[in-house]
PDB file of C-alpha atoms in Angstrom:
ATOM      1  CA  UNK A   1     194.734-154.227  -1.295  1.00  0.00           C
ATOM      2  CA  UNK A   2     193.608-150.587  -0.750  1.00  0.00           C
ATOM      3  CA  UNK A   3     193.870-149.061   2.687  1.00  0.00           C
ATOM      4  CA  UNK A   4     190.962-146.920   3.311  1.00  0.00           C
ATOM      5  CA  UNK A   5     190.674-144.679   6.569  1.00  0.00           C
ATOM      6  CA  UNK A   6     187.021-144.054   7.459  1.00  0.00           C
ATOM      7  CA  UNK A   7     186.260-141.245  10.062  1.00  0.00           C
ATOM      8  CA  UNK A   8     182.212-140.597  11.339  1.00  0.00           C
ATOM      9  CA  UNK A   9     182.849-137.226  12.367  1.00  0.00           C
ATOM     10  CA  UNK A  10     179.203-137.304  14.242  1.00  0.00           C
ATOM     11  CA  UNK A  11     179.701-136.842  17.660  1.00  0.00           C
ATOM     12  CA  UNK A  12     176.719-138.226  18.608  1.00  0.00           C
ATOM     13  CA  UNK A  13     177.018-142.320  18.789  1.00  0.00           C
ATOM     14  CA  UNK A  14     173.507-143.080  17.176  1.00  0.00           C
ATOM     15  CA  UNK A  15     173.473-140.800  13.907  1.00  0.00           C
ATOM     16  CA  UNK A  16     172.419-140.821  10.340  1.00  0.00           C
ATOM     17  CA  UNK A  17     176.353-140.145   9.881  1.00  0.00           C
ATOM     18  CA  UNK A  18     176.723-143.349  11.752  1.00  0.00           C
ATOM     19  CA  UNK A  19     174.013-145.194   9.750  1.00  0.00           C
ATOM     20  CA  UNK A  20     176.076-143.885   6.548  1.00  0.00           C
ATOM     21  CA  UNK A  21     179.444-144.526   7.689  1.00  0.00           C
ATOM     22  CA  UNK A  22     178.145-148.837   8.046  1.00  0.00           C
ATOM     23  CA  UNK A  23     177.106-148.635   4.452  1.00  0.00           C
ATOM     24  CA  UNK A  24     180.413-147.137   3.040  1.00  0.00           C
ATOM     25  CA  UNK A  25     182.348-149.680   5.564  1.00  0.00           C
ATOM     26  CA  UNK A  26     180.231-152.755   3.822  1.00  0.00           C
ATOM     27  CA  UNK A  27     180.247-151.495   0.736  1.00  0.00           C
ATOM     28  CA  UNK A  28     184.609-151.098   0.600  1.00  0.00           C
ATOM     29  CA  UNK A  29     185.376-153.789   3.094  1.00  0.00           C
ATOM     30  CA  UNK A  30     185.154-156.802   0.605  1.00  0.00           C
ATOM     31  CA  UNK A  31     187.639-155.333  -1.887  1.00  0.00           C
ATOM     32  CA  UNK A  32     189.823-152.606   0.685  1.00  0.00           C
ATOM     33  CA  UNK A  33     191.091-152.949   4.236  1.00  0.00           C
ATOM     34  CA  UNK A  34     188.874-150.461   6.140  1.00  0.00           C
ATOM     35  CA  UNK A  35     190.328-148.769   9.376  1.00  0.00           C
ATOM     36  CA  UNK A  36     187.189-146.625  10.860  1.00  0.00           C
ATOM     37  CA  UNK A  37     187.111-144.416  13.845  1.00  0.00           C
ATOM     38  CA  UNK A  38     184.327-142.866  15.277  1.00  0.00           C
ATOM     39  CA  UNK A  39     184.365-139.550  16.929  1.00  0.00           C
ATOM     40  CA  UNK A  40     181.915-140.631  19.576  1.00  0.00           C
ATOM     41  CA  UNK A  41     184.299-143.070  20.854  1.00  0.00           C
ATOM     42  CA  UNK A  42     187.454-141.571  20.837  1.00  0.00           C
ATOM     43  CA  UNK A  43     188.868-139.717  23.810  1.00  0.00           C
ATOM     44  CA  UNK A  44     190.852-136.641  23.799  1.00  0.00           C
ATOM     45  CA  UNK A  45     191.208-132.927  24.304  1.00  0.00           C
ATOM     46  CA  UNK A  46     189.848-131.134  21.412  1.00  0.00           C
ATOM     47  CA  UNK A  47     191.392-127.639  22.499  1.00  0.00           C
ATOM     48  CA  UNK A  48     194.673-126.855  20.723  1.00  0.00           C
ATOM     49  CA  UNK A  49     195.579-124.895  23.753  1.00  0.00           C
ATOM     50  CA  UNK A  50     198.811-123.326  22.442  1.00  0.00           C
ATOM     51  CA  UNK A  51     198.097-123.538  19.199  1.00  0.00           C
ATOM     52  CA  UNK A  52     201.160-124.975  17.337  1.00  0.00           C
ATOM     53  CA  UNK A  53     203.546-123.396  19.597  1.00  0.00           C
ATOM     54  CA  UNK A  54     204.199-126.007  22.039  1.00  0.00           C
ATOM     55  CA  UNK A  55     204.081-130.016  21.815  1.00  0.00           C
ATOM     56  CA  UNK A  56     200.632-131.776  22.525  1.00  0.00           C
ATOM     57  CA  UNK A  57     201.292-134.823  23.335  1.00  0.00           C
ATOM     58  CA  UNK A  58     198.742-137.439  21.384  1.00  0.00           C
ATOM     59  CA  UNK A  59     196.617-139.595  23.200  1.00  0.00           C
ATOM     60  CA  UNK A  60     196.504-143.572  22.735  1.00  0.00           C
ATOM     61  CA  UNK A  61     193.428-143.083  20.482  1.00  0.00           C
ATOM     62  CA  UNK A  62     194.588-140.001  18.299  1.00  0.00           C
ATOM     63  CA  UNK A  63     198.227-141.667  18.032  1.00  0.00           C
ATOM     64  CA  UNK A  64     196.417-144.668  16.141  1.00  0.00           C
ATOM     65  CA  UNK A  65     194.578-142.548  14.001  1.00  0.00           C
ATOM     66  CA  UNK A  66     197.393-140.445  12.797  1.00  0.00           C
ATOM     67  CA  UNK A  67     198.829-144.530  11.679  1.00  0.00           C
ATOM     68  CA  UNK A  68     196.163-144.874   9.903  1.00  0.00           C
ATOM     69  CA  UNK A  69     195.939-141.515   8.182  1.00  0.00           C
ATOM     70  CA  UNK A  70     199.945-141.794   6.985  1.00  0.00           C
ATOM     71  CA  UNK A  71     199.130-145.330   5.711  1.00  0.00           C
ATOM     72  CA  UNK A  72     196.039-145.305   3.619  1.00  0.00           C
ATOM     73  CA  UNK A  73     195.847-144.565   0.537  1.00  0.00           C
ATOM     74  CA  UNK A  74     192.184-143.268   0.493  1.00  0.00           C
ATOM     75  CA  UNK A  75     190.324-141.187   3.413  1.00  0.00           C
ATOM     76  CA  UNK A  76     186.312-140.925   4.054  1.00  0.00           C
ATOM     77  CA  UNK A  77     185.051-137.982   6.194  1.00  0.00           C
ATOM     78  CA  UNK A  78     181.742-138.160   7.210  1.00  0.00           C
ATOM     79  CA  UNK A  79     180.119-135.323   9.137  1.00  0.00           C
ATOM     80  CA  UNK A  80     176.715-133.285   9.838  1.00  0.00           C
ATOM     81  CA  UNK A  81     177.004-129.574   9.168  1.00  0.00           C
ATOM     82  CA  UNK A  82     176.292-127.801  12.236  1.00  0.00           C
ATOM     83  CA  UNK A  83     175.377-123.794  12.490  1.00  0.00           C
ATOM     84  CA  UNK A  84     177.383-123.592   9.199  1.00  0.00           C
ATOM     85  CA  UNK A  85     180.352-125.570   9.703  1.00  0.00           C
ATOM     86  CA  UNK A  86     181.721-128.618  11.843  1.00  0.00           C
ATOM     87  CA  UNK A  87     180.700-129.571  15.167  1.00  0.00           C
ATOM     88  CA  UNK A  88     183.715-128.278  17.403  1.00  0.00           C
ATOM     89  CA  UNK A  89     184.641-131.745  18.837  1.00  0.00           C
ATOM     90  CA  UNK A  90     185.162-133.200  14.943  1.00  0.00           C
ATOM     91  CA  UNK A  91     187.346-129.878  14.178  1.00  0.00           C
ATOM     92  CA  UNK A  92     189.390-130.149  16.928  1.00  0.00           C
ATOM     93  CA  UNK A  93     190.361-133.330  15.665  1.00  0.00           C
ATOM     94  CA  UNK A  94     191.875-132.349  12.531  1.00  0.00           C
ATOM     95  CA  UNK A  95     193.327-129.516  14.790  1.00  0.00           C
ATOM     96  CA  UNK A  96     194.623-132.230  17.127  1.00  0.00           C
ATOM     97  CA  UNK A  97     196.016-134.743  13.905  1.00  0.00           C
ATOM     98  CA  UNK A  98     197.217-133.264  11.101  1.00  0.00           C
ATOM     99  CA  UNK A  99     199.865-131.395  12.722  1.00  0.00           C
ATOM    100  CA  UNK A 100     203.056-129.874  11.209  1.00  0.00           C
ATOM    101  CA  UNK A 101     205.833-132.261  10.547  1.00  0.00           C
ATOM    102  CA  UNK A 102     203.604-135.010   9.842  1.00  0.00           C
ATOM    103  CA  UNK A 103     200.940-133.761   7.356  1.00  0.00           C
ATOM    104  CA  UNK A 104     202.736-130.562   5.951  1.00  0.00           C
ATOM    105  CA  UNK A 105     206.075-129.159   6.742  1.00  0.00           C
ATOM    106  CA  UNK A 106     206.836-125.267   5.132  1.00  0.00           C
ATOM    107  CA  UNK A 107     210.724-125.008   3.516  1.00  0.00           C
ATOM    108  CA  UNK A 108     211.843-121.671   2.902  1.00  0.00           C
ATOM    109  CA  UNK A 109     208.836-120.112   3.589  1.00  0.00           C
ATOM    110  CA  UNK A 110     206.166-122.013   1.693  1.00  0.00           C
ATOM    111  CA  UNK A 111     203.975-125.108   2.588  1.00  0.00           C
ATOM    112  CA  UNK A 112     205.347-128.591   1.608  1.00  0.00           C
ATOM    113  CA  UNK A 113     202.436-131.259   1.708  1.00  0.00           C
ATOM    114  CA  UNK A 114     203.608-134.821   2.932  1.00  0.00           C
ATOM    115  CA  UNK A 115     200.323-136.193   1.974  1.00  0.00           C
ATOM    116  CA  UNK A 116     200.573-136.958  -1.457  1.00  0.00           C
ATOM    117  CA  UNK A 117     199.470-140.187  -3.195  1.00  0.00           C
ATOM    118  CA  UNK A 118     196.056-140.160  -1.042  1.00  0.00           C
ATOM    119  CA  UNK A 119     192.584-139.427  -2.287  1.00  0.00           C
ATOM    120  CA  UNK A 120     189.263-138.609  -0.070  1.00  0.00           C
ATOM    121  CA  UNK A 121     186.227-138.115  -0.251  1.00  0.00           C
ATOM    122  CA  UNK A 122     184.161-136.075   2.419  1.00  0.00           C
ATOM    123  CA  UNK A 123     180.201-136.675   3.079  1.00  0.00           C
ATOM    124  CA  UNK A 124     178.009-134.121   4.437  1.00  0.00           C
ATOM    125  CA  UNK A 125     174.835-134.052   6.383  1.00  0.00           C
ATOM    126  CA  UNK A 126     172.372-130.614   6.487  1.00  0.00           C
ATOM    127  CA  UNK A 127     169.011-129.975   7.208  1.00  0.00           C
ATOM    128  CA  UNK A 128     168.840-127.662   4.385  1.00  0.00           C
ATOM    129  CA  UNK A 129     166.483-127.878   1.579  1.00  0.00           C
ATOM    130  CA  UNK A 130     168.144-129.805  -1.606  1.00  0.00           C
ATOM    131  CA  UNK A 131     168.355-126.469  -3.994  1.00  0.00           C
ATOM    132  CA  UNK A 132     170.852-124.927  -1.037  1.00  0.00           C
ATOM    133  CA  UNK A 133     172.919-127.961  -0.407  1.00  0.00           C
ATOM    134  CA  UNK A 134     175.760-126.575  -2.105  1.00  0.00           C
ATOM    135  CA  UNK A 135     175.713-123.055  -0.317  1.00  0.00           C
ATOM    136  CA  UNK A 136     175.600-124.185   2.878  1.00  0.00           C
ATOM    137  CA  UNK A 137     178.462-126.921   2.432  1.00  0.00           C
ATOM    138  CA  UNK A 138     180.425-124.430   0.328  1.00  0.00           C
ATOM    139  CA  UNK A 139     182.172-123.524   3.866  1.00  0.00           C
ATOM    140  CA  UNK A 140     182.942-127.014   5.140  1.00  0.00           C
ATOM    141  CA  UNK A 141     184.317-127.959   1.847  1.00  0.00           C
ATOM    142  CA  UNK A 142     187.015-125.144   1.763  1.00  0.00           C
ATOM    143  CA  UNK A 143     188.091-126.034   5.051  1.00  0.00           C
ATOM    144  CA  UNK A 144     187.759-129.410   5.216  1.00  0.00           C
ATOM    145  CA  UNK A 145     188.613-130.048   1.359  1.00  0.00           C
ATOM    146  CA  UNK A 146     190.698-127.220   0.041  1.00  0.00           C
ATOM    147  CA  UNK A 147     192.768-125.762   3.613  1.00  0.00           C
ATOM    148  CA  UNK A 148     193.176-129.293   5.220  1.00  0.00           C
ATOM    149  CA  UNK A 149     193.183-131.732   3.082  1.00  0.00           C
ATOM    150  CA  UNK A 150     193.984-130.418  -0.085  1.00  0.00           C
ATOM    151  CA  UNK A 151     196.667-127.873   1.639  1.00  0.00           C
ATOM    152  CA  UNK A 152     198.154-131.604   3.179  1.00  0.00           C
ATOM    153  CA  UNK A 153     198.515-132.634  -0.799  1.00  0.00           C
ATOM    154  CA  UNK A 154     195.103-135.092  -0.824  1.00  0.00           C
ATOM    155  CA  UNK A 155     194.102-135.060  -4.409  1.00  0.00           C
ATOM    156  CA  UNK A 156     191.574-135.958  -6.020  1.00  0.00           C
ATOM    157  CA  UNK A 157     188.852-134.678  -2.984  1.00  0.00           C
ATOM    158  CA  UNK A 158     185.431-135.185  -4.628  1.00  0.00           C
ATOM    159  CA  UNK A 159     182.242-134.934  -2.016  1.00  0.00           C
ATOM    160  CA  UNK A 160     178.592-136.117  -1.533  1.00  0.00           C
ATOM    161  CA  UNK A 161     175.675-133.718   0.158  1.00  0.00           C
ATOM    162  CA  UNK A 162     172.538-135.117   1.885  1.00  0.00           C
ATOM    163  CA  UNK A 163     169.790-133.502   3.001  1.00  0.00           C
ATOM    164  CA  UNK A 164     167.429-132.110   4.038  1.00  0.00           C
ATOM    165  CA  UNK A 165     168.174-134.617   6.781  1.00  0.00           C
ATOM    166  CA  UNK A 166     165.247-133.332   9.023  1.00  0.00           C
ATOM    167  CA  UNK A 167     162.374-133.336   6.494  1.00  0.00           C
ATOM    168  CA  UNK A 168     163.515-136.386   4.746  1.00  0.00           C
ATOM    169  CA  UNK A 169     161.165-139.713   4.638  1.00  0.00           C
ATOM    170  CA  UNK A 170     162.334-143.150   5.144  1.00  0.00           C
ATOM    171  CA  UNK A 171     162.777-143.953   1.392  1.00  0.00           C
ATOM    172  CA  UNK A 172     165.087-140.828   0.949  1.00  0.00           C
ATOM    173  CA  UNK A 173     167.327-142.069   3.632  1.00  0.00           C
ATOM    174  CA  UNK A 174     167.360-145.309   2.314  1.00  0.00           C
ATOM    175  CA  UNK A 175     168.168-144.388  -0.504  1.00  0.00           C
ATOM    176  CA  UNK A 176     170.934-141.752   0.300  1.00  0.00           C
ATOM    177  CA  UNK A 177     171.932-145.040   2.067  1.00  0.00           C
ATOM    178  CA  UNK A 178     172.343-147.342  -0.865  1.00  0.00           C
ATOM    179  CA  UNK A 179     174.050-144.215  -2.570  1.00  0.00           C
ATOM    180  CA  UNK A 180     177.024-144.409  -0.180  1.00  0.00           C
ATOM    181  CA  UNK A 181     177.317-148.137   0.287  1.00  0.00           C
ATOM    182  CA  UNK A 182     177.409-147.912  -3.832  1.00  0.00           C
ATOM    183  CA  UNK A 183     180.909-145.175  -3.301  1.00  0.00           C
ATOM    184  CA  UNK A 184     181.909-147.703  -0.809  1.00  0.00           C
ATOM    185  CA  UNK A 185     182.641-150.593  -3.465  1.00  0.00           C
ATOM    186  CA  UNK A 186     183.262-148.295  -6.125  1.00  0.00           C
ATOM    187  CA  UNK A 187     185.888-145.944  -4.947  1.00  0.00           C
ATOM    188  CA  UNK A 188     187.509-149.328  -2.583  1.00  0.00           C
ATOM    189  CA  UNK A 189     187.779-150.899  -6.075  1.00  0.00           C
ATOM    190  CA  UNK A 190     188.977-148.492  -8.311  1.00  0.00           C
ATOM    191  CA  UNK A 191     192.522-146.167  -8.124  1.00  0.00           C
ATOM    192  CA  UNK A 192     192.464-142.690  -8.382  1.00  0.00           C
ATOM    193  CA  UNK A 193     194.191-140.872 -10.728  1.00  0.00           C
ATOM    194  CA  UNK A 194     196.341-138.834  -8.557  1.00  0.00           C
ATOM    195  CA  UNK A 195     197.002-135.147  -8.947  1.00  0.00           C
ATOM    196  CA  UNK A 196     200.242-133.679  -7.382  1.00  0.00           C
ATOM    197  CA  UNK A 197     200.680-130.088  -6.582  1.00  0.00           C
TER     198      UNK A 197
END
């Protein structure tokens, strides 16, 4: 059975990101074992203090979702776009997990990726208007998808944009909704082909 690791990047506990994250969880978990975390709930420091320089120890919740991010074989990322980029708390998350040694290692010089074999997908949130959905995620995907995750050796990344979240009726949501519970059963039920570096 597929292992997927689900992360609502949405710091705030009641959130359209939330709403989403439900449908891709019931939309996978009938075919995929679904491990989900949501930012709101976890608890640690976000602020890399010393960079990579020293140790930071993990706490109890970011030690479980580093387990679940070396074992699955496909990884959701849902989060709003915020002034351009991701809210602080979700990035220092990533800062906090995918650490060297356990994500990527460099020999001789260059960057080895240890996460190879795993696809992801990555959902994004905006209040922009639909024709600049692209432009304003075009940030958050090259961090997110092409320095983190890609850089870790995740491949295929593909990636959904919704909005404008703010001007949006019921029926769009709904919709966007039904869209994402859809990738849920899909991509739980299908295998990737994977690309290697």
């Amino acid at each position: 059975m597929k292992s997927i690791l689900l992360i609502n990047g949405n710091p705030k506990s009641d959130s359209f990101c939330n709403h989403l994250a439900d449908q891709y969880e019931a939309g996978a978990r009938p075919h995929a074992e679904v491990t989900r975390f949501n930012l709101s709930e976890l608890r640690f420091n976000a602020n890399l203090s010393s960079g990579y320089d020293q140790e930071h120890p993990l706490e109890p919740d970011l030690q479980q979702l580093q387990t679940a991010l070396l074992s699955a074989d496909h990884i959701v990322m849902l989060a709003p776009i915020w002034w351009g980029g991701l809210p602080a708390a979700c990035k220092g998350l990533l800062d906090r997990t995918f650490l060297p040694g356990v994500t990527f290692n460099y020999e001789e010089g260059m960057p080895a990726p240890l996460l190879v074999g795993k696809s992801a997908r990555i959902i994004l949130t905006m209040d922009n208007l639909p024709d600049f959905l692209q432009e304003q995620a075009a940030p958050v995907l090259e961090q997110l998808g092409r320095y983190t995750l890609q850089f870790c050796g995740v491949a295929p990344v593909e990636h959904s944009l919704f909005g404008s979240l703010i001007l949006s009726s019921e029926a769009e949501r709904e919709s966007w909704a039904a869209t994402v519970r859809e990738l849920g059963h899909r991509e739980s039920s299908e295998t990737f082909a994977v690309e290697c570096a």
